[in-house]
Coordinates of C-alpha atoms in Angstrom, one line a residue:
Chain A
M1 CA 19.9 15.6 -49.1
N2 CA 22.0 18.4 -47.5
L3 CA 22.9 17.7 -43.1
A4 CA 21.0 21.4 -43.6
T5 CA 17.7 18.7 -43.7
I6 CA 18.3 15.8 -42.6
S7 CA 19.7 17.1 -39.0
P8 CA 16.3 17.6 -37.0
A9 CA 16.0 13.5 -38.2
L10 CA 19.3 13.0 -36.9
F11 CA 18.5 15.0 -33.4
I12 CA 15.6 13.4 -32.5
V13 CA 17.1 9.8 -32.9
A14 CA 20.2 11.8 -31.0
A15 CA 17.8 12.6 -28.6
F16 CA 16.0 9.1 -28.4
A17 CA 19.5 7.4 -28.5
L18 CA 20.3 9.7 -25.5
A19 CA 17.2 8.9 -23.5
T20 CA 17.4 5.6 -23.8
V21 CA 20.6 5.8 -22.1
L22 CA 20.0 8.3 -19.1
E23 CA 16.2 7.2 -18.3
P24 CA 17.9 3.9 -16.8
L25 CA 20.2 5.5 -14.9
S26 CA 18.2 8.1 -14.0
S27 CA 16.1 5.2 -12.5
A28 CA 19.0 3.4 -10.7
R29 CA 19.9 6.0 -9.3
Q30 CA 16.3 7.3 -7.9
R31 CA 16.2 4.0 -6.6
Q32 CA 19.3 3.7 -5.2
Q33 CA 19.0 7.8 -3.0
S34 CA 15.5 6.4 -2.2
K35 CA 17.3 3.3 -0.8
S36 CA 19.9 5.7 1.1
V37 CA 17.1 7.6 2.8
T38 CA 15.7 5.0 4.2
E39 CA 19.8 3.8 6.0
L40 CA 20.0 7.4 7.0
L41 CA 16.8 7.9 8.3
L42 CA 17.7 4.4 10.4
G43 CA 21.1 2.6 9.8
D44 CA 21.8 -0.6 11.2
S45 CA 18.5 -0.2 14.0
R46 CA 16.5 -1.0 9.7
K47 CA 17.0 -4.8 11.4
L48 CA 15.4 -4.4 14.5
F49 CA 12.3 -2.5 13.7
A50 CA 12.4 -4.6 10.8
N51 CA 12.6 -8.1 13.5
H52 CA 9.5 -6.4 14.9
F53 CA 7.8 -5.8 12.2
F54 CA 8.0 -9.1 11.2
S55 CA 7.0 -10.2 14.9
K56 CA 4.2 -7.9 14.8
A57 CA 2.4 -10.2 12.3
D58 CA 3.0 -12.9 14.7
V59 CA 1.1 -10.9 17.8
Y60 CA -1.9 -10.0 14.2
F61 CA -1.6 -14.5 13.9
H62 CA -2.9 -14.8 17.8
N63 CA -5.1 -12.5 17.4
G64 CA -3.1 -10.0 19.5
Y65 CA -2.7 -11.9 22.4
Y66 CA 1.1 -12.2 22.1
P67 CA 3.3 -11.8 25.5
S68 CA 5.3 -8.8 26.6
V69 CA 8.7 -7.9 27.0
F70 CA 8.0 -9.3 30.6
D71 CA 6.8 -12.7 30.0
Q72 CA 9.3 -13.1 27.3
A73 CA 11.4 -14.8 29.6
S74 CA 9.7 -18.2 28.5
K75 CA 8.9 -18.0 25.2
K76 CA 10.6 -19.9 22.2
E77 CA 12.6 -18.3 20.2
T78 CA 10.5 -18.7 16.5
S79 CA 7.7 -16.8 15.7
H80 CA 4.4 -18.9 14.9
V81 CA 3.9 -17.2 11.7
T82 CA 6.6 -19.2 11.2
E83 CA 5.9 -22.5 12.6
A84 CA 3.0 -22.3 10.8
A85 CA 4.6 -21.9 7.4
E86 CA 7.5 -24.8 8.9
H87 CA 4.6 -27.5 10.0
A88 CA 1.3 -26.7 7.8
G89 CA -1.1 -28.9 10.2
A90 CA 1.0 -30.0 12.5
G91 CA -0.3 -30.2 16.0
H92 CA -0.6 -27.5 18.4
D93 CA -0.2 -29.3 22.0
E94 CA 2.9 -27.7 23.0
H95 CA 1.9 -24.4 21.5
E96 CA -1.0 -24.2 23.5
E97 CA 1.0 -25.4 26.6
E98 CA 4.2 -22.5 25.9
S99 CA 1.0 -19.7 24.9
R100 CA -0.3 -19.7 28.8
F101 CA 2.5 -17.4 29.5
L102 CA 0.0 -15.8 32.0
G103 CA -1.1 -18.0 34.3
E104 CA -2.8 -17.8 36.4
P105 CA -3.9 -13.8 38.3
R106 CA -1.7 -12.9 40.9
D107 CA -4.3 -10.2 41.9
F108 CA -7.6 -9.1 41.6
I109 CA -6.1 -6.1 40.2
E110 CA -4.0 -8.5 37.5
A111 CA -7.6 -10.4 37.3
F112 CA -10.0 -7.3 36.3
G113 CA -7.5 -6.2 34.2
R114 CA -7.6 -8.9 31.7
H115 CA -11.2 -7.9 30.4
F116 CA -9.3 -4.6 29.0
F117 CA -6.6 -6.9 26.4
V118 CA -6.4 -9.9 24.7
S119 CA -6.6 -12.4 27.6
K120 CA -7.4 -15.9 25.8
H121 CA -5.0 -17.5 23.0
T122 CA -6.7 -17.6 19.5
H123 CA -5.3 -18.0 16.0
M124 CA -6.6 -15.8 13.3
E125 CA -8.8 -17.5 10.5
N126 CA -7.1 -18.3 7.2
A127 CA -9.3 -15.4 5.9
D128 CA -7.7 -13.0 7.7
A129 CA -4.7 -13.6 6.8
R130 CA -4.3 -10.8 4.9
E131 CA -3.7 -9.3 7.6
L132 CA -0.5 -9.8 8.8
L133 CA 0.6 -8.8 4.9
P134 CA 1.5 -5.5 5.7
W135 CA 4.0 -6.2 8.7
F136 CA 6.2 -8.6 6.4
K137 CA 5.8 -6.3 3.5
I138 CA 7.6 -3.3 6.2
A139 CA 10.0 -5.7 7.7
A140 CA 11.2 -6.6 4.2
E141 CA 11.4 -3.0 3.7
L142 CA 13.4 -2.5 5.9
D143 CA 15.5 -5.4 5.8
P144 CA 15.8 -6.8 2.6
N145 CA 18.4 -9.3 3.5
R146 CA 16.1 -11.0 5.9
I147 CA 15.1 -14.2 3.8
E148 CA 12.9 -15.8 6.5
T149 CA 10.4 -13.0 5.6
Y150 CA 10.4 -13.7 1.9
T151 CA 9.8 -17.4 3.0
V152 CA 7.1 -17.3 5.8
T153 CA 5.4 -14.6 3.1
A154 CA 4.8 -16.4 0.1
Y155 CA 3.9 -19.8 2.1
W156 CA 0.9 -17.1 3.6
L157 CA 0.3 -15.9 0.0
R158 CA -0.2 -18.9 -2.2
G159 CA -0.5 -21.5 0.3
V160 CA -3.4 -19.8 2.6
L161 CA -5.0 -16.4 0.1
K162 CA -3.9 -18.2 -2.9
K163 CA -2.6 -15.0 -4.5
V164 CA 0.2 -17.6 -6.6
D165 CA 1.6 -14.7 -8.6
E166 CA 2.1 -11.9 -5.9
A167 CA 4.0 -14.3 -4.0
E168 CA 6.2 -15.4 -6.9
Q169 CA 7.1 -11.6 -7.6
F170 CA 7.6 -10.8 -3.7
L171 CA 9.9 -14.3 -3.9
R172 CA 11.5 -13.0 -6.7
E173 CA 11.9 -9.6 -5.0
G174 CA 14.4 -11.4 -1.9
W175 CA 15.7 -13.4 -4.3
R176 CA 17.4 -10.0 -6.1
A177 CA 18.1 -8.7 -2.6
N178 CA 19.4 -12.0 -1.9
P179 CA 20.8 -14.1 -4.8
D180 CA 22.7 -16.7 -3.3
S181 CA 19.6 -17.7 -0.8
Y182 CA 19.4 -21.8 -1.1
A183 CA 15.6 -20.9 1.1
I184 CA 13.7 -18.8 -1.3
I185 CA 15.0 -20.3 -3.9
Y186 CA 13.4 -23.8 -2.7
E187 CA 10.7 -21.8 -1.8
L188 CA 10.2 -20.8 -5.4
G189 CA 10.6 -24.2 -6.5
R190 CA 8.0 -25.4 -4.6
L191 CA 5.4 -23.2 -6.2
Y192 CA 6.9 -23.8 -9.4
E193 CA 6.3 -27.4 -7.6
T194 CA 2.6 -26.8 -6.0
D195 CA 1.1 -24.0 -8.0
R196 CA 2.3 -24.2 -11.2
H197 CA 2.3 -27.5 -11.9
D198 CA 5.8 -27.3 -13.8
P199 CA 7.7 -30.1 -13.1
S200 CA 10.9 -28.4 -14.6
R201 CA 11.6 -25.2 -13.4
A202 CA 11.0 -26.7 -10.1
R203 CA 13.8 -29.3 -10.6
N204 CA 16.1 -26.9 -12.0
L205 CA 15.6 -24.0 -8.7
W206 CA 15.4 -27.2 -6.2
E207 CA 18.9 -28.0 -8.6
L208 CA 20.1 -24.2 -8.6
A209 CA 18.9 -24.1 -4.5
L210 CA 21.5 -27.7 -3.3
R211 CA 24.1 -25.8 -5.6
K212 CA 23.9 -23.1 -3.4
W213 CA 23.6 -25.0 0.1
D214 CA 26.9 -26.5 -0.8
A215 CA 28.4 -23.8 -1.7
Q216 CA 27.6 -21.7 2.0
E217 CA 27.0 -24.4 4.2
K218 CA 29.1 -27.4 3.3
N219 CA 31.6 -26.3 5.4
K220 CA 30.0 -24.6 8.2
P221 CA 30.4 -26.3 11.4
E222 CA 27.2 -26.7 12.1
P223 CA 25.6 -25.9 8.6
D224 CA 21.5 -25.9 7.7
L225 CA 20.8 -29.4 7.5
Q226 CA 17.4 -29.3 7.5
A227 CA 17.4 -27.5 4.1
R228 CA 19.3 -29.6 2.3
E229 CA 16.8 -32.3 3.9
Q230 CA 14.2 -30.6 2.6
I231 CA 15.5 -29.8 -0.8
L232 CA 17.0 -33.6 -1.3
A233 CA 13.0 -35.1 -0.6
H234 CA 11.5 -32.1 -2.9
L235 CA 14.4 -33.2 -5.5
A236 CA 13.2 -37.6 -5.1
D237 CA 9.9 -37.0 -4.9
L238 CA 9.6 -34.5 -7.9
E239 CA 12.4 -37.9 -9.9
E240 CA 9.6 -40.5 -9.4
K241 CA 7.4 -38.8 -10.2
Q242 CA 8.7 -38.5 -13.3
G243 CA 9.5 -41.4 -13.6
D244 CA 13.6 -40.9 -13.3
L245 CA 13.8 -44.3 -10.0
P246 CA 18.2 -43.7 -10.8
K247 CA 18.1 -40.2 -9.8
A248 CA 14.4 -40.7 -7.2
I249 CA 17.2 -43.6 -5.6
S250 CA 20.6 -40.8 -6.0
Y251 CA 19.0 -38.4 -4.0
L252 CA 17.0 -40.6 -1.4
E253 CA 20.5 -41.6 -0.5
Q254 CA 22.0 -38.3 -0.1
L255 CA 18.9 -38.0 2.0
A256 CA 19.3 -41.0 4.4
P257 CA 22.5 -40.4 6.4
L258 CA 20.7 -36.5 7.4
S259 CA 16.9 -37.6 7.8
P260 CA 15.8 -38.0 12.1
H261 CA 14.4 -41.6 10.6
P262 CA 17.0 -43.1 8.1
E263 CA 16.1 -47.0 7.8
I264 CA 12.6 -45.1 6.4
I265 CA 14.9 -43.4 3.8
Q266 CA 16.4 -47.6 3.3
Q267 CA 13.2 -48.7 2.8
Q268 CA 12.5 -46.4 0.8
I269 CA 15.0 -46.8 -1.6
A270 CA 15.0 -50.4 -1.2
E271 CA 11.6 -50.3 -2.7
R272 CA 12.7 -47.9 -6.0
K273 CA 15.6 -50.4 -6.7
A274 CA 13.1 -53.4 -6.6
R275 CA 10.8 -51.1 -8.7
L276 CA 14.0 -50.2 -11.7
A277 CA 15.5 -54.3 -11.4
K278 CA 11.3 -55.1 -12.4
Chain B
M1 CA -23.7 23.8 40.3
T2 CA -24.4 26.9 37.4
T3 CA -20.6 28.4 38.2
P4 CA -18.4 26.2 37.2
L5 CA -20.4 25.2 34.5
A6 CA -19.8 28.4 33.7
I7 CA -16.0 28.9 33.8
A8 CA -16.4 25.5 32.2
G9 CA -18.1 27.8 28.7
V10 CA -15.2 29.9 29.0
V11 CA -13.2 26.2 29.1
I12 CA -14.7 25.5 25.9
R13 CA -14.9 28.3 24.1
E14 CA -10.9 28.3 24.7
F15 CA -10.7 24.8 23.3
Y16 CA -12.5 25.7 19.7
R17 CA -10.3 29.0 19.4
R18 CA -7.2 27.3 19.7
K19 CA -5.6 25.1 16.7
D20 CA -4.3 22.4 18.5
F21 CA -7.0 20.3 18.5
Y22 CA -7.9 21.3 14.2
V23 CA -4.1 20.4 13.8
L24 CA -3.8 16.9 15.3
F25 CA -7.0 16.3 13.6
V26 CA -6.0 16.9 10.3
M27 CA -2.6 15.2 10.8
T28 CA -4.4 12.2 11.8
A29 CA -6.6 12.1 9.3
V30 CA -4.0 12.8 7.2
L31 CA -1.7 10.1 8.4
T32 CA -4.1 7.5 7.9
V33 CA -5.6 8.6 4.7
V34 CA -2.6 8.4 3.2
L35 CA -1.4 5.0 4.9
G36 CA -4.5 3.2 4.3
S37 CA -3.9 4.4 -0.2
A38 CA -0.9 2.1 0.7
S39 CA -1.8 -1.3 -1.2
F40 CA 0.2 -4.5 -0.1
F41 CA 0.3 -7.5 -2.8
N42 CA -2.8 -6.0 -4.3
D43 CA -5.2 -6.6 -1.5
R44 CA -7.5 -3.2 -0.9
S45 CA -9.8 -5.3 1.9
I46 CA -6.8 -5.2 4.2
A47 CA -7.7 -3.2 8.0
R48 CA -6.8 -4.3 10.3
Y49 CA -2.6 -2.0 10.5
L50 CA -4.9 0.7 9.5
K51 CA -6.8 0.3 12.0
E52 CA -4.0 0.0 14.5
V53 CA -2.5 3.3 13.2
C54 CA -5.9 5.0 13.4
L55 CA -6.1 4.4 16.9
L56 CA -2.9 5.3 18.5
L57 CA -3.0 8.7 16.5
I58 CA -6.0 9.3 18.3
W59 CA -5.1 8.5 21.7
I60 CA -1.5 10.6 21.2
S61 CA -3.4 13.3 20.1
A62 CA -6.1 13.3 23.3
L63 CA -3.6 13.3 25.2
V64 CA -1.4 15.8 24.2
I65 CA -4.8 17.7 23.8
A66 CA -6.3 16.2 27.7
V67 CA -2.5 16.8 29.2
T68 CA -1.9 20.7 27.7
T69 CA -5.5 21.9 27.2
S70 CA -5.7 21.9 31.7
A71 CA -2.1 21.9 32.5
R72 CA -2.4 26.2 31.2
Q73 CA -6.1 26.6 33.0
I74 CA -4.9 27.6 36.4
P75 CA -0.6 29.0 35.8
A76 CA -3.3 31.1 32.4
E77 CA -5.3 32.6 35.0
R78 CA -2.8 33.5 37.5
E79 CA 0.4 34.8 34.3
N80 CA -2.9 36.7 33.8
R81 CA -3.8 38.0 36.8
T82 CA -7.7 37.2 36.2
I83 CA -8.2 34.8 38.8
F84 CA -8.2 37.9 40.7
P85 CA -11.9 39.3 39.4
L86 CA -12.6 35.6 39.1
L87 CA -12.5 35.2 42.5
A88 CA -13.6 38.2 43.9
K89 CA -17.2 37.2 42.5
P90 CA -18.8 35.1 44.9
V91 CA -16.8 31.9 43.5
S92 CA -15.1 29.7 45.5
R93 CA -11.3 27.8 45.0
W94 CA -12.9 24.6 44.5
D95 CA -15.9 26.1 41.5
V96 CA -12.7 26.9 40.2
L97 CA -10.8 24.0 40.1
F98 CA -14.1 22.1 39.1
G99 CA -15.2 24.7 36.4
K100 CA -11.8 23.9 34.1
F101 CA -11.7 20.4 34.6
L102 CA -16.1 20.0 33.7
G103 CA -14.5 22.3 31.1
C104 CA -11.3 20.3 30.0
W105 CA -12.7 17.0 30.5
A106 CA -16.1 18.2 27.9
A107 CA -13.5 19.9 25.2
A108 CA -12.0 16.1 25.2
G109 CA -15.0 13.8 25.0
F110 CA -16.4 16.4 22.2
A111 CA -12.2 15.3 20.4
L112 CA -12.6 12.8 21.1
V113 CA -16.4 12.0 19.1
I114 CA -14.6 13.7 15.9
F115 CA -11.7 11.5 16.5
Y116 CA -14.1 8.1 16.7
T117 CA -16.7 9.5 14.0
F118 CA -13.7 9.5 11.6
F119 CA -12.5 6.2 12.7
C120 CA -15.6 4.4 12.3
A121 CA -15.6 5.5 9.2
I122 CA -12.6 4.6 8.4
S123 CA -13.0 1.5 9.6
S124 CA -16.2 0.5 7.9
M125 CA -14.9 1.5 4.4
R126 CA -12.5 -1.2 4.9
E127 CA -15.1 -4.1 7.2
H128 CA -17.7 -3.3 6.0
S129 CA -18.8 -3.8 10.1
F130 CA -20.3 -1.6 12.2
P131 CA -19.3 -2.9 16.3
F132 CA -21.1 0.1 17.0
L133 CA -21.2 -1.1 20.5
N134 CA -17.1 -2.4 21.2
Y135 CA -16.4 1.3 19.5
F136 CA -18.8 3.5 22.3
Q137 CA -17.5 1.1 25.0
A138 CA -13.9 2.2 23.4
L139 CA -14.4 5.5 23.3
W140 CA -16.9 6.1 26.5
L141 CA -13.4 3.9 28.6
H142 CA -11.0 6.4 26.5
W143 CA -13.3 9.8 28.1
I144 CA -13.2 8.0 31.3
F145 CA -8.9 7.4 31.1
A146 CA -9.3 11.8 29.7
G147 CA -11.0 12.3 32.4
V148 CA -8.2 11.1 34.8
V149 CA -5.4 12.7 33.2
I150 CA -7.6 16.2 32.9
S151 CA -7.9 16.1 36.4
M152 CA -3.8 14.6 36.9
A153 CA -2.9 17.2 35.4
L154 CA -4.8 20.2 36.9
L155 CA -3.6 18.5 40.4
G156 CA -0.1 19.1 38.7
S157 CA -0.4 22.6 37.3
V158 CA -1.0 23.5 40.8
V159 CA 1.9 22.1 42.3
F160 CA 4.2 22.5 39.6
A161 CA 5.9 25.6 38.9
A162 CA 5.4 26.3 34.8
P163 CA 2.7 24.5 33.1
S164 CA 5.9 23.2 31.0
S165 CA 7.3 20.7 33.3
N166 CA 4.0 20.1 35.2
S167 CA 3.5 18.6 30.8
T168 CA 6.2 17.2 31.0
I169 CA 6.0 14.8 34.4
C170 CA 2.5 14.4 33.5
F171 CA 3.1 12.8 30.0
V172 CA 6.3 11.2 32.0
V173 CA 4.0 8.9 33.8
I174 CA 1.0 8.8 32.2
I175 CA 3.0 7.2 29.9
G176 CA 5.1 4.6 31.9
I177 CA 1.7 3.8 33.7
L178 CA 0.6 2.6 30.4
L179 CA 3.5 0.9 29.5
L180 CA 4.6 -0.5 32.9
G181 CA 1.3 -0.2 34.8
R182 CA 0.2 -3.9 34.0
H183 CA 3.4 -5.2 35.1
L184 CA 4.7 -3.4 38.0
N185 CA 3.7 -7.1 40.6
R186 CA 5.9 -8.7 38.2
I187 CA 8.7 -6.8 38.5
A188 CA 7.6 -6.1 42.4
L189 CA 8.4 -10.1 42.9
T190 CA 11.5 -10.5 41.1
E191 CA 13.0 -7.2 43.2
P192 CA 14.9 -7.0 46.8
P193 CA 12.6 -6.1 49.2
P194 CA 12.1 -2.4 49.9
I195 CA 12.1 -2.0 46.2
G196 CA 9.8 -4.8 46.0
F197 CA 7.6 -3.5 48.3
I198 CA 7.7 0.1 47.1
L199 CA 6.9 -1.0 43.6
S200 CA 3.9 -2.9 45.1
L201 CA 2.6 0.3 46.2
L202 CA 2.9 1.8 43.7
Y203 CA 0.9 -1.1 41.9
Y204 CA -2.3 -0.8 44.1
I205 CA -1.7 2.7 44.6
L206 CA -1.4 3.9 41.2
P207 CA -4.4 4.3 38.6
H208 CA -4.3 1.5 36.3
L209 CA -4.2 3.1 32.4
E210 CA -4.1 0.4 30.9
F211 CA -7.9 -0.8 31.8
F212 CA -9.4 2.0 29.4
D213 CA -7.2 1.3 26.4
V214 CA -8.9 -1.3 24.7
R215 CA -7.1 0.0 21.2
D216 CA -6.5 -4.4 21.7
L217 CA -9.9 -5.8 21.6
I218 CA -11.5 -3.0 19.2
I219 CA -8.1 -3.8 16.1
H220 CA -8.6 -7.7 16.6
D221 CA -12.3 -7.7 16.4
S222 CA -12.4 -9.0 19.3
P223 CA -15.9 -9.6 21.7
L224 CA -17.5 -7.2 23.7
I225 CA -16.1 -6.0 27.3
A226 CA -18.4 -7.3 29.8
W227 CA -20.4 -4.9 30.4
W228 CA -20.0 -5.6 34.4
A229 CA -16.8 -4.4 34.0
W230 CA -16.9 -1.8 31.6
A231 CA -19.1 -0.1 34.8
V232 CA -16.6 -1.3 37.4
A233 CA -13.7 0.7 35.4
S234 CA -15.9 3.0 35.0
L235 CA -16.7 3.9 38.7
Y236 CA -12.9 3.4 39.4
G237 CA -11.7 6.3 36.3
F238 CA -14.5 8.0 38.4
F239 CA -12.6 7.5 42.0
Y240 CA -9.3 9.2 40.7
I241 CA -10.5 11.7 39.0
G242 CA -12.9 12.2 42.4
A243 CA -9.5 11.5 44.6
F244 CA -7.5 13.9 42.1
L245 CA -9.8 16.9 42.0
G246 CA -9.9 16.8 45.9
L247 CA -6.8 16.6 46.4
G248 CA -5.7 19.3 43.9
W249 CA -8.6 21.2 45.7
I250 CA -6.8 20.9 49.1
R251 CA -3.9 22.4 47.3
F252 CA -5.2 24.7 45.4
R253 CA -7.1 26.7 49.3
R254 CA -3.2 27.0 50.3
L255 CA -1.8 28.0 47.5
S256 CA -0.9 31.9 47.2
L257 CA -1.9 33.4 43.9
Q258 CA 0.6 36.7 44.3
A259 CA 3.4 34.1 43.2
S260 CA 3.2 33.1 39.5

């Protein structure tokens, strides 16, 4: 076979090889360019817009009943979509009290005007929770480093809407954008434990989350102790379910100084030690 | 009444010959359809964000149509000197002003019917429901709002020198009322006496245009507005339409038409 015969084949092979090299480079460049357009247009104000759109989800959660900037002086910092994600099923007495921001009407115009905007405190039905999703997605697009957006969205997706695949995909997007976020890794662990019933992956993720927490928070003057408490509690529970009582006890011992009720944790440690001794 | 109706007919013909409405409608439709084609977490039944964006675009478009159409009516007649042959006939200045108002209001009503038909189509495709009475209340209140805005802009057109300055002032005042009107009494309470008193006075004098903005009720599928409240809001709007037209007529009667 001379060179003239094999040259078309060689040319095709070379072109294919070159394409495999150039295509990923071109895609990466395109992605970078599309990102920079948003950054170029909005700059750091993207974060402000992201906060605004995240709050918009809170407005929807309350069916439009939400304090304006003039009512917000007495408002708590945490949004209620976040509170719902953090304390699923908890009582709402304090929230009800806080939500009476309108108060009694001061005059007849204000009293009459309440017929024309949402002036009663209600919460969205669980089936309507899908209406929150566009705002979360936009908030994440605008500020990919806003961890809360991913964890709260994952709660609504997997906990309420039963969209486990979408929740996992979104958390993984968040993880790619924030590789050191222990909160996202912890949330992903919850997804694997509760929805995928995959305790070994959940354990790996929570152990990784704990290491990330130690690396970032341990030496801070005010570390995020609540996050560590949650990770340790879930790890202890998982190890107990898997029958590894010594490991469960070890996690509970780390948890005891962080817990608001250390006596209960000590009692649990004692119970497990007794079971181990039998 | 036939003279104002004839003048209104001319305004309506001018409205559908101009491109403003078509451009705004196409822009609203295209933006809504593009946003509606977006999929969030593989859920195609999400509707509220789309309703919110569509209604916002409708409100912006309707405001632009109402202000720009009405603000140019009398200055254009003066500039083209067509006001003189018009007033040479047995047509009073009130007939001109009222006819212009009726024409602009009818044109705004026509535009709103088209916009809301589009909105109803989009929202019922997503939600598979059609709360006709809620949409009717919203459309009616929006039309009353347009009437107040048009009468305000007509008053501005006999007070301010140029349509551009009139339009700008109208936009600032209307958007200001929509954003702050409901809260002026609260702000007044926090201010020292002279400013607080002025803000309180404004709170009671200015038209509360926010009564007519019921977008949140539509977006969040709230129950119907009490019919008595809807009727009182309509009367409230008619009162301000009458007041602005009356003030406009007083000013227009004394206006020298030579100066353009």
